[in-house]
mmCIF file of C-alpha atoms in Angstrom:
data_model
loop_
_atom_site.group_PDB
_atom_site.id
_atom_site.type_symbol
_atom_site.label_atom_id
_atom_site.label_comp_id
_atom_site.label_asym_id
_atom_site.label_seq_id
_atom_site.Cartn_x
_atom_site.Cartn_y
_atom_site.Cartn_z
ATOM 1 C CA MET A 1 -3.599 -135.034 -55.302
ATOM 2 C CA PRO A 2 -4.161 -131.417 -54.314
ATOM 3 C CA ILE A 3 -6.793 -129.592 -52.333
ATOM 4 C CA TYR A 4 -8.106 -126.864 -54.627
ATOM 5 C CA SER A 5 -10.447 -125.011 -52.308
ATOM 6 C CA LEU A 6 -11.607 -124.934 -48.695
ATOM 7 C CA LYS A 7 -14.360 -122.596 -47.586
ATOM 8 C CA LEU A 8 -16.056 -122.062 -44.233
ATOM 9 C CA PHE A 9 -19.638 -120.827 -43.968
ATOM 10 C CA ASN A 10 -22.081 -119.670 -41.327
ATOM 11 C CA HIS A 11 -25.132 -121.733 -42.305
ATOM 12 C CA ILE A 12 -28.256 -119.802 -41.299
ATOM 13 C CA GLY A 13 -31.365 -121.399 -42.775
ATOM 14 C CA ASP A 14 -31.086 -120.883 -46.515
ATOM 15 C CA ARG A 15 -28.244 -118.333 -46.212
ATOM 16 C CA ASN A 16 -24.615 -119.397 -46.344
ATOM 17 C CA ILE A 17 -22.307 -116.595 -45.273
ATOM 18 C CA LEU A 18 -18.664 -116.976 -46.263
ATOM 19 C CA LEU A 19 -16.461 -116.838 -43.156
ATOM 20 C CA ALA A 20 -13.071 -117.885 -44.508
ATOM 21 C CA THR A 21 -11.557 -119.082 -47.743
ATOM 22 C CA SER A 22 -8.376 -120.650 -48.976
ATOM 23 C CA GLU A 23 -7.480 -121.786 -52.465
ATOM 24 C CA ASN A 24 -4.646 -123.555 -54.222
ATOM 25 C CA PHE A 25 -4.967 -123.407 -57.994
ATOM 26 C CA LYS A 26 -1.341 -124.157 -58.912
ATOM 27 C CA ASP A 27 -2.237 -127.604 -60.336
ATOM 28 C CA LEU A 28 -5.024 -126.271 -62.556
ATOM 29 C CA PRO A 29 -4.366 -125.439 -66.220
ATOM 30 C CA PHE A 30 -2.638 -122.087 -66.764
ATOM 31 C CA LEU A 31 -5.686 -120.098 -67.871
ATOM 32 C CA LEU A 32 -7.773 -121.313 -64.939
ATOM 33 C CA ARG A 33 -5.075 -120.464 -62.410
ATOM 34 C CA TYR A 34 -5.188 -116.728 -63.031
ATOM 35 C CA SER A 35 -8.826 -116.241 -63.936
ATOM 36 C CA LYS A 36 -11.183 -114.408 -61.588
ATOM 37 C CA SER A 37 -13.991 -116.642 -62.833
ATOM 38 C CA THR A 38 -12.236 -119.717 -61.374
ATOM 39 C CA ARG A 39 -12.440 -118.222 -57.880
ATOM 40 C CA GLU A 40 -16.097 -117.311 -58.490
ATOM 41 C CA MET A 41 -16.876 -120.818 -59.799
ATOM 42 C CA PHE A 42 -15.399 -122.509 -56.720
ATOM 43 C CA LEU A 43 -17.318 -120.126 -54.434
ATOM 44 C CA PHE A 44 -20.565 -120.749 -56.322
ATOM 45 C CA LEU A 45 -20.106 -124.532 -56.217
ATOM 46 C CA SER A 46 -19.203 -124.438 -52.526
ATOM 47 C CA ARG A 47 -22.208 -122.287 -51.685
ATOM 48 C CA MET A 48 -24.564 -124.582 -53.626
ATOM 49 C CA PHE A 49 -22.980 -127.668 -52.102
ATOM 50 C CA ILE A 50 -23.260 -126.474 -48.494
ATOM 51 C CA GLY A 51 -26.850 -125.434 -49.173
ATOM 52 C CA GLN A 52 -27.713 -129.057 -49.989
ATOM 53 C CA THR A 53 -25.907 -130.500 -46.961
ATOM 54 C CA VAL A 54 -27.889 -131.822 -44.005
ATOM 55 C CA LYS A 55 -26.646 -130.658 -40.611
ATOM 56 C CA GLY A 56 -24.524 -133.332 -38.923
ATOM 57 C CA TYR A 57 -23.946 -135.389 -42.080
ATOM 58 C CA ASN A 58 -21.002 -135.527 -44.469
ATOM 59 C CA SER A 59 -21.935 -135.120 -48.114
ATOM 60 C CA GLY A 60 -19.847 -135.913 -51.166
ATOM 61 C CA CYS A 61 -20.035 -135.185 -54.861
ATOM 62 C CA LYS A 62 -17.848 -136.299 -57.770
ATOM 63 C CA GLU A 63 -17.555 -134.565 -61.144
ATOM 64 C CA ASN A 64 -14.909 -135.184 -63.808
ATOM 65 C CA GLY A 65 -11.560 -134.999 -61.980
ATOM 66 C CA TYR A 66 -12.879 -133.246 -58.862
ATOM 67 C CA MET A 67 -14.315 -134.405 -55.571
ATOM 68 C CA GLY A 68 -16.219 -132.194 -53.156
ATOM 69 C CA TRP A 69 -17.037 -132.839 -49.502
ATOM 70 C CA SER A 70 -19.185 -130.790 -47.160
ATOM 71 C CA TYR A 71 -20.192 -130.871 -43.526
ATOM 72 C CA ILE A 72 -22.266 -128.680 -41.177
ATOM 73 C CA ASP A 73 -21.623 -129.051 -37.443
ATOM 74 C CA ASN A 74 -24.050 -128.580 -34.542
ATOM 75 C CA GLU A 75 -23.146 -124.866 -34.265
ATOM 76 C CA ASN A 76 -24.132 -124.277 -37.926
ATOM 77 C CA MET A 77 -20.593 -123.835 -39.178
ATOM 78 C CA GLY A 78 -20.250 -125.430 -42.578
ATOM 79 C CA CYS A 79 -17.148 -126.429 -44.491
ATOM 80 C CA VAL A 80 -16.666 -127.358 -48.141
ATOM 81 C CA ILE A 81 -13.467 -128.852 -49.494
ATOM 82 C CA ILE A 82 -12.876 -129.463 -53.201
ATOM 83 C CA THR A 83 -10.035 -131.796 -54.067
ATOM 84 C CA ASP A 84 -8.580 -133.926 -56.797
ATOM 85 C CA ILE A 85 -10.631 -137.094 -57.353
ATOM 86 C CA ASP A 86 -7.818 -139.253 -55.940
ATOM 87 C CA TYR A 87 -7.548 -137.369 -52.648
ATOM 88 C CA ASP A 88 -8.254 -139.622 -49.665
ATOM 89 C CA LYS A 89 -11.793 -139.170 -48.277
ATOM 90 C CA ARG A 90 -10.827 -139.694 -44.646
ATOM 91 C CA VAL A 91 -7.997 -137.154 -44.847
ATOM 92 C CA ALA A 92 -10.315 -134.613 -46.527
ATOM 93 C CA HIS A 93 -12.671 -134.902 -43.553
ATOM 94 C CA ILE A 94 -9.763 -134.501 -41.133
ATOM 95 C CA VAL A 95 -8.714 -131.300 -42.937
ATOM 96 C CA MET A 96 -12.279 -129.943 -42.805
ATOM 97 C CA ARG A 97 -12.560 -130.644 -39.070
ATOM 98 C CA LYS A 98 -9.156 -129.071 -38.357
ATOM 99 C CA ALA A 99 -10.010 -125.967 -40.398
ATOM 100 C CA MET A 100 -13.277 -125.517 -38.511
ATOM 101 C CA ASP A 101 -11.583 -125.983 -35.133
ATOM 102 C CA MET A 102 -8.747 -123.591 -36.059
ATOM 103 C CA PHE A 103 -11.205 -120.926 -37.161
ATOM 104 C CA LYS A 104 -13.273 -121.202 -33.981
ATOM 105 C CA SER A 105 -10.182 -121.051 -31.764
ATOM 106 C CA GLU A 106 -8.907 -117.750 -33.216
ATOM 107 C CA SER A 107 -9.817 -114.873 -30.904
ATOM 108 C CA GLU A 108 -10.779 -112.488 -33.726
ATOM 109 C CA ASN A 109 -13.466 -114.951 -34.883
ATOM 110 C CA TRP A 110 -15.428 -115.029 -31.617
ATOM 111 C CA ASP A 111 -18.413 -113.414 -33.354
ATOM 112 C CA TRP A 112 -18.636 -115.740 -36.372
ATOM 113 C CA GLN A 113 -22.192 -116.854 -35.519
ATOM 114 C CA THR A 114 -23.491 -113.270 -35.731
ATOM 115 C CA ARG A 115 -21.851 -112.323 -39.041
ATOM 116 C CA GLU A 116 -24.307 -111.529 -41.781
ATOM 117 C CA ASP A 117 -21.954 -110.512 -44.607
ATOM 118 C CA ASP A 118 -19.373 -112.461 -46.578
ATOM 119 C CA VAL A 119 -15.701 -111.819 -45.946
ATOM 120 C CA ASP A 120 -13.757 -110.433 -48.886
ATOM 121 C CA LYS A 121 -13.480 -113.324 -51.364
ATOM 122 C CA ARG A 122 -9.893 -112.352 -52.177
ATOM 123 C CA LYS A 123 -8.757 -112.392 -48.554
ATOM 124 C CA ILE A 124 -7.080 -115.729 -47.949
ATOM 125 C CA CYS A 125 -7.200 -117.116 -44.427
ATOM 126 C CA GLU A 126 -3.505 -117.657 -43.651
ATOM 127 C CA TYR A 127 -3.719 -120.504 -41.131
ATOM 128 C CA ILE A 128 -6.175 -122.450 -43.296
ATOM 129 C CA ASP A 129 -3.909 -121.800 -46.268
ATOM 130 C CA ASP A 130 -1.031 -123.310 -44.253
ATOM 131 C CA LEU A 131 -3.231 -126.308 -43.439
ATOM 132 C CA ILE A 132 -3.951 -126.876 -47.140
ATOM 133 C CA ARG A 133 -0.243 -126.612 -47.916
ATOM 134 C CA ASP A 134 0.570 -129.126 -45.157
ATOM 135 C CA TYR A 135 -1.996 -131.613 -46.457
ATOM 136 C CA TYR A 136 -1.093 -131.160 -50.135
ATOM 137 C CA GLU A 137 0.319 -134.680 -50.088
ATOM 138 C CA PRO A 138 -1.915 -136.605 -47.673
ATOM 139 C CA ASN A 139 0.502 -139.551 -47.639
ATOM 140 C CA GLU A 140 3.071 -137.406 -45.817
ATOM 141 C CA MET A 141 0.705 -136.078 -43.122
ATOM 142 C CA ASP A 142 -1.519 -139.032 -42.318
ATOM 143 C CA SER A 143 -0.058 -141.915 -40.300
ATOM 144 C CA ILE A 144 -2.448 -144.524 -41.723
ATOM 145 C CA LEU A 145 -1.608 -143.577 -45.307
ATOM 146 C CA LYS A 146 2.103 -143.732 -44.437
ATOM 147 C CA ILE A 147 1.636 -147.352 -43.347
ATOM 148 C CA ILE A 148 -0.406 -148.291 -46.419
ATOM 149 C CA LYS A 149 2.152 -146.653 -48.729
#
């Protein structure tokens, strides 16, 4: 039940500026794992998904074996997470909220609301990458899922 992609955006009207990205493609088929087009596809889907999200509401979308969730907070920071279809919805929202809070708390990101250009798509945000790795198995990180299991 992996998280494949998590992306943060500055949502300004109809523009969605990429602020941070993290990806985990190790559970995808071999050819998809190492293809540049896979990274581009996830960015395109995330950008389209956040563009359709209403500020303050969680949105979800299911396709084949994937599930996508998006959210835009009151400061216009948006987050899109794409997971396996079996990944727990509540935990996905927890991961999105934590990623947004972590990004805002980093001192080098104080100017995120004024950025007008995407970050380098290949530059992985280390602390968000660690968060994705920690929540790879949601049953191990979430106390409610531990009880249910």
